[in-house]
Amino acid sequence: MQAEQINILLHFFKALADDSRLKIIGILANQECSVEELAVQTQLKESAICHHLAKLKELNLVTMRSDGNSHLYLLDNEALQSISKQVFIPNTMTSLIEDIDSEAWESKVLKNYIEDDGCKQNSVQRLKEIPASRKKRLVILKWLANRFEIEVQYPERAVNDVLKQYHPDYATLRRELIGYQLMQRENGVYWRINLNFPDMNLLEEDANQNEPITDEIFE
């Protein structure tokens, strides 16, 4: 699931996780109402009604039109249907769980492959070893790539200086960052690229092997 869809889903549930907002939605599903009318029907203060309407408007769930000196609100059924089509379908909901599982697994990999150097002050995280598994290696490389700023150009020596803080085999890590398309290189200059789009073809070997994901990272 894309980050935008997850954001829509979370905001949708958050917006509706309130009894008062659900009452307002129920009222506006059948008729236009002003803030004053909603306050009377829900027995809430007008300031509270305005707060709840603002939350619903963030998701474009209500429309507003002027009627003289008043503003009238109505549930936007088309917007509600649009959110349903974008989010509330089996494949999308399943992918949300997959994303959560993936994040938990990546955290597990990082926990097992990265350690502090043992100093209490100015502790530096170091890589225990370079994973042999391509999938696990990608997790580590994405973590390392985040040590570099996007759109900043680094000479090779600067890249080496950063990587050797985490593992002595900085040359291999530097080549792997290029190989996994997390960084690019031209004429001895390196720069980080969008980490959201790694070359997933590089993971094909592991995928074909159907490597199980277990709680034990090291076998």
Short mmCIF file of C-alpha atoms in Angstrom, two decimals:
data_model
loop_
_atom_site.label_atom_id
_atom_site.label_comp_id
_atom_site.label_asym_id
_atom_site.label_seq_id
_atom_site.Cartn_x
_atom_site.Cartn_y
_atom_site.Cartn_z
CA MET A 1 0.00 0.00 0.00
CA GLN A 2 1.30 3.43 -0.86
CA ALA A 3 2.00 5.91 1.91
CA GLU A 4 -0.77 8.19 0.64
CA GLN A 5 -3.35 5.40 0.93
CA ILE A 6 -2.19 4.53 4.43
CA ASN A 7 -2.45 8.18 5.41
CA ILE A 8 -6.01 8.39 4.03
CA LEU A 9 -6.98 5.21 5.87
CA LEU A 10 -5.55 6.36 9.20
CA HIS A 11 -7.14 9.82 8.94
CA PHE A 12 -10.47 8.23 7.98
CA PHE A 13 -10.57 5.96 11.03
CA LYS A 14 -9.35 8.77 13.27
CA ALA A 15 -12.02 11.12 11.98
CA LEU A 16 -14.77 8.58 12.60
CA ALA A 17 -13.43 7.36 15.96
CA ASP A 18 -15.62 9.86 17.76
CA ASP A 19 -19.28 9.52 18.74
CA SER A 20 -20.04 13.17 18.09
CA ARG A 21 -18.57 13.11 14.57
CA LEU A 22 -20.53 9.97 13.77
CA LYS A 23 -23.72 11.74 14.89
CA ILE A 24 -22.87 14.74 12.72
CA ILE A 25 -22.24 12.49 9.73
CA GLY A 26 -25.57 10.73 10.32
CA ILE A 27 -27.41 14.05 10.41
CA LEU A 28 -25.63 15.49 7.37
CA ALA A 29 -26.27 12.32 5.39
CA ASN A 30 -29.97 13.26 5.28
CA GLN A 31 -30.04 17.06 5.29
CA GLU A 32 -28.09 20.27 5.11
CA CYS A 33 -27.48 21.91 8.46
CA SER A 34 -25.84 25.01 9.84
CA VAL A 35 -23.50 24.96 12.80
CA GLU A 36 -26.31 26.28 14.99
CA GLU A 37 -28.70 23.53 13.86
CA LEU A 38 -26.10 20.83 14.43
CA ALA A 39 -25.41 22.20 17.90
CA VAL A 40 -29.11 21.92 18.79
CA GLN A 41 -29.51 18.39 17.41
CA THR A 42 -26.34 17.03 19.01
CA GLN A 43 -26.53 19.13 22.18
CA LEU A 44 -22.94 20.25 21.66
CA LYS A 45 -21.43 23.71 21.80
CA GLU A 46 -21.04 25.51 18.48
CA SER A 47 -17.27 25.64 19.00
CA ALA A 48 -17.21 21.84 19.31
CA ILE A 49 -19.30 21.50 16.14
CA CYS A 50 -16.82 23.70 14.26
CA HIS A 51 -13.94 21.54 15.50
CA HIS A 52 -15.62 18.32 14.35
CA LEU A 53 -16.57 19.79 10.97
CA ALA A 54 -12.95 20.85 10.44
CA LYS A 55 -11.84 17.26 10.97
CA LEU A 56 -14.40 15.98 8.49
CA LYS A 57 -13.49 18.66 5.96
CA GLU A 58 -9.85 17.52 6.07
CA LEU A 59 -11.03 14.33 4.37
CA ASN A 60 -13.48 16.25 2.15
CA LEU A 61 -16.32 14.29 3.73
CA VAL A 62 -18.56 17.36 4.03
CA THR A 63 -19.38 20.15 1.62
CA MET A 64 -20.27 23.70 2.57
CA ARG A 65 -22.30 26.37 0.82
CA SER A 66 -23.27 29.87 1.84
CA ASP A 67 -26.90 30.76 2.49
CA GLY A 68 -27.09 34.40 3.43
CA ASN A 69 -25.11 34.83 6.60
CA SER A 70 -25.09 31.11 7.34
CA HIS A 71 -22.97 28.22 6.13
CA LEU A 72 -24.78 24.98 5.38
CA TYR A 73 -23.02 21.63 5.57
CA LEU A 74 -23.85 18.31 3.89
CA LEU A 75 -22.21 14.88 3.74
CA ASP A 76 -20.36 14.42 0.44
CA ASN A 77 -21.48 10.95 -0.63
CA GLU A 78 -19.20 10.96 -3.67
CA ALA A 79 -16.14 11.61 -1.51
CA LEU A 80 -17.18 8.80 0.83
CA GLN A 81 -17.57 6.41 -2.10
CA SER A 82 -14.22 7.52 -3.50
CA ILE A 83 -12.44 6.69 -0.23
CA SER A 84 -14.16 3.32 -0.19
CA LYS A 85 -12.97 2.54 -3.72
CA GLN A 86 -9.39 3.63 -2.91
CA VAL A 87 -8.99 1.93 0.43
CA PHE A 88 -11.72 -0.45 1.46
CA ILE A 89 -11.04 -3.26 -0.98
CA PRO A 90 -9.58 -6.67 0.04
CA ASN A 91 -6.26 -6.30 -1.78
CA THR A 92 -5.60 -2.86 -0.32
CA MET A 93 -6.48 -3.87 3.23
CA THR A 94 -4.30 -6.98 2.91
CA SER A 95 -1.39 -4.89 1.69
CA LEU A 96 -1.67 -2.73 4.84
CA ILE A 97 -0.99 -5.80 6.97
CA GLU A 98 1.86 -6.79 4.65
CA ASP A 99 3.42 -3.34 5.02
CA ILE A 100 3.23 -3.57 8.81
CA ASP A 101 4.78 -7.06 8.74
CA SER A 102 7.54 -5.82 6.43
CA GLU A 103 8.40 -2.91 8.72
CA ALA A 104 8.53 -5.23 11.74
CA TRP A 105 10.80 -7.64 9.88
CA GLU A 106 13.16 -4.84 8.78
CA SER A 107 13.38 -3.62 12.38
CA LYS A 108 14.27 -7.15 13.43
CA VAL A 109 17.04 -7.33 10.82
CA LEU A 110 18.50 -4.00 11.93
CA LYS A 111 18.40 -5.06 15.57
CA ASN A 112 20.34 -8.23 14.83
CA TYR A 113 22.94 -6.84 12.45
CA ILE A 114 23.68 -3.47 14.06
CA GLU A 115 25.24 -2.93 17.48
CA ASP A 116 26.68 -0.07 19.53
CA ASP A 117 30.45 0.09 19.86
CA GLY A 118 30.14 -0.30 23.63
CA CYS A 119 30.98 3.27 24.63
CA LYS A 120 28.43 4.91 26.87
CA GLN A 121 29.25 8.39 25.62
CA ASN A 122 29.17 9.24 21.92
CA SER A 123 28.19 5.66 21.15
CA VAL A 124 28.43 4.77 17.46
CA GLN A 125 26.34 2.06 15.83
CA ARG A 126 28.33 -0.45 13.84
CA LEU A 127 27.47 -3.22 11.41
CA LYS A 128 28.35 -6.67 12.78
CA GLU A 129 28.64 -8.18 9.31
CA ILE A 130 27.33 -7.74 5.79
CA PRO A 131 24.33 -10.05 5.38
CA ALA A 132 24.64 -12.78 2.76
CA SER A 133 20.89 -12.70 2.10
CA ARG A 134 20.00 -10.13 -0.55
CA LYS A 135 16.77 -9.16 1.23
CA LYS A 136 18.52 -8.59 4.54
CA ARG A 137 21.40 -6.80 2.83
CA LEU A 138 18.94 -4.40 1.22
CA VAL A 139 17.58 -3.50 4.67
CA ILE A 140 21.10 -2.72 5.89
CA LEU A 141 21.97 -0.77 2.75
CA LYS A 142 18.83 1.35 3.02
CA TRP A 143 19.82 2.13 6.61
CA LEU A 144 23.32 3.10 5.48
CA ALA A 145 21.99 5.18 2.59
CA ASN A 146 20.12 7.29 5.11
CA ARG A 147 23.50 8.45 6.43
CA PHE A 148 23.73 10.56 3.27
CA GLU A 149 21.66 13.61 2.39
CA ILE A 150 19.47 13.53 -0.72
CA GLU A 151 20.72 15.67 -3.63
CA VAL A 152 24.09 16.26 -1.93
CA GLN A 153 27.13 15.24 -4.01
CA TYR A 154 29.89 13.35 -2.21
CA PRO A 155 33.40 12.61 -3.50
CA GLU A 156 34.38 8.96 -3.15
CA ARG A 157 36.66 9.70 -0.19
CA ALA A 158 33.75 11.27 1.71
CA VAL A 159 31.59 8.22 1.01
CA ASN A 160 34.36 5.96 2.29
CA ASP A 161 34.78 8.05 5.44
CA VAL A 162 31.08 7.72 6.24
CA LEU A 163 30.86 3.98 5.55
CA LYS A 164 34.04 3.01 7.41
CA GLN A 165 32.40 4.32 10.59
CA TYR A 166 30.01 1.36 10.37
CA HIS A 167 32.11 -1.43 8.83
CA PRO A 168 35.75 -1.83 7.76
CA ASP A 169 34.80 -3.21 4.33
CA TYR A 170 33.57 0.17 3.12
CA ALA A 171 34.52 -0.60 -0.49
CA THR A 172 32.02 -3.47 -0.65
CA LEU A 173 29.31 -1.37 0.95
CA ARG A 174 29.98 1.47 -1.48
CA ARG A 175 29.68 -0.87 -4.47
CA GLU A 176 26.53 -2.44 -3.06
CA LEU A 177 24.86 0.94 -2.59
CA ILE A 178 25.42 1.51 -6.30
CA GLY A 179 24.40 -2.03 -7.23
CA TYR A 180 21.14 -1.81 -5.33
CA GLN A 181 20.48 1.60 -6.91
CA LEU A 182 20.32 3.39 -3.57
CA MET A 183 23.07 5.73 -4.73
CA GLN A 184 24.37 6.81 -8.12
CA ARG A 185 27.90 7.56 -9.26
CA GLU A 186 29.43 9.61 -12.06
CA ASN A 187 33.03 10.74 -12.49
CA GLY A 188 33.91 9.81 -8.94
CA VAL A 189 30.99 11.73 -7.44
CA TYR A 190 28.21 9.95 -5.51
CA TRP A 191 24.71 11.04 -4.55
CA ARG A 192 21.77 9.39 -2.85
CA ILE A 193 18.54 8.77 -4.77
CA ASN A 194 14.95 8.01 -3.79
CA LEU A 195 15.00 5.15 -1.30
CA ASN A 196 11.36 4.27 -1.98
CA PHE A 197 12.20 2.60 -5.26
CA PRO A 198 14.99 0.04 -4.87
CA ASP A 199 15.70 -2.32 -7.75
CA MET A 200 13.47 -5.18 -6.71
CA ASN A 201 14.86 -7.37 -9.49
CA LEU A 202 17.93 -7.79 -7.32
CA LEU A 203 15.73 -9.61 -4.80
CA GLU A 204 14.49 -12.15 -7.34
CA GLU A 205 17.00 -14.77 -6.25
CA ASP A 206 15.79 -14.71 -2.65
CA ALA A 207 12.16 -14.63 -3.74
CA ASN A 208 12.66 -17.76 -5.85
CA GLN A 209 14.23 -19.49 -2.89
CA ASN A 210 11.13 -18.65 -0.80
CA GLU A 211 13.28 -17.78 2.17
CA PRO A 212 11.06 -18.00 5.28
CA ILE A 213 10.77 -15.03 7.59
CA THR A 214 11.18 -16.21 11.18
CA ASP A 215 12.02 -14.68 14.51
CA GLU A 216 15.54 -16.07 14.21
CA ILE A 217 17.60 -13.89 11.88
CA PHE A 218 20.76 -15.93 12.34
CA GLU A 219 20.53 -19.64 11.73
#
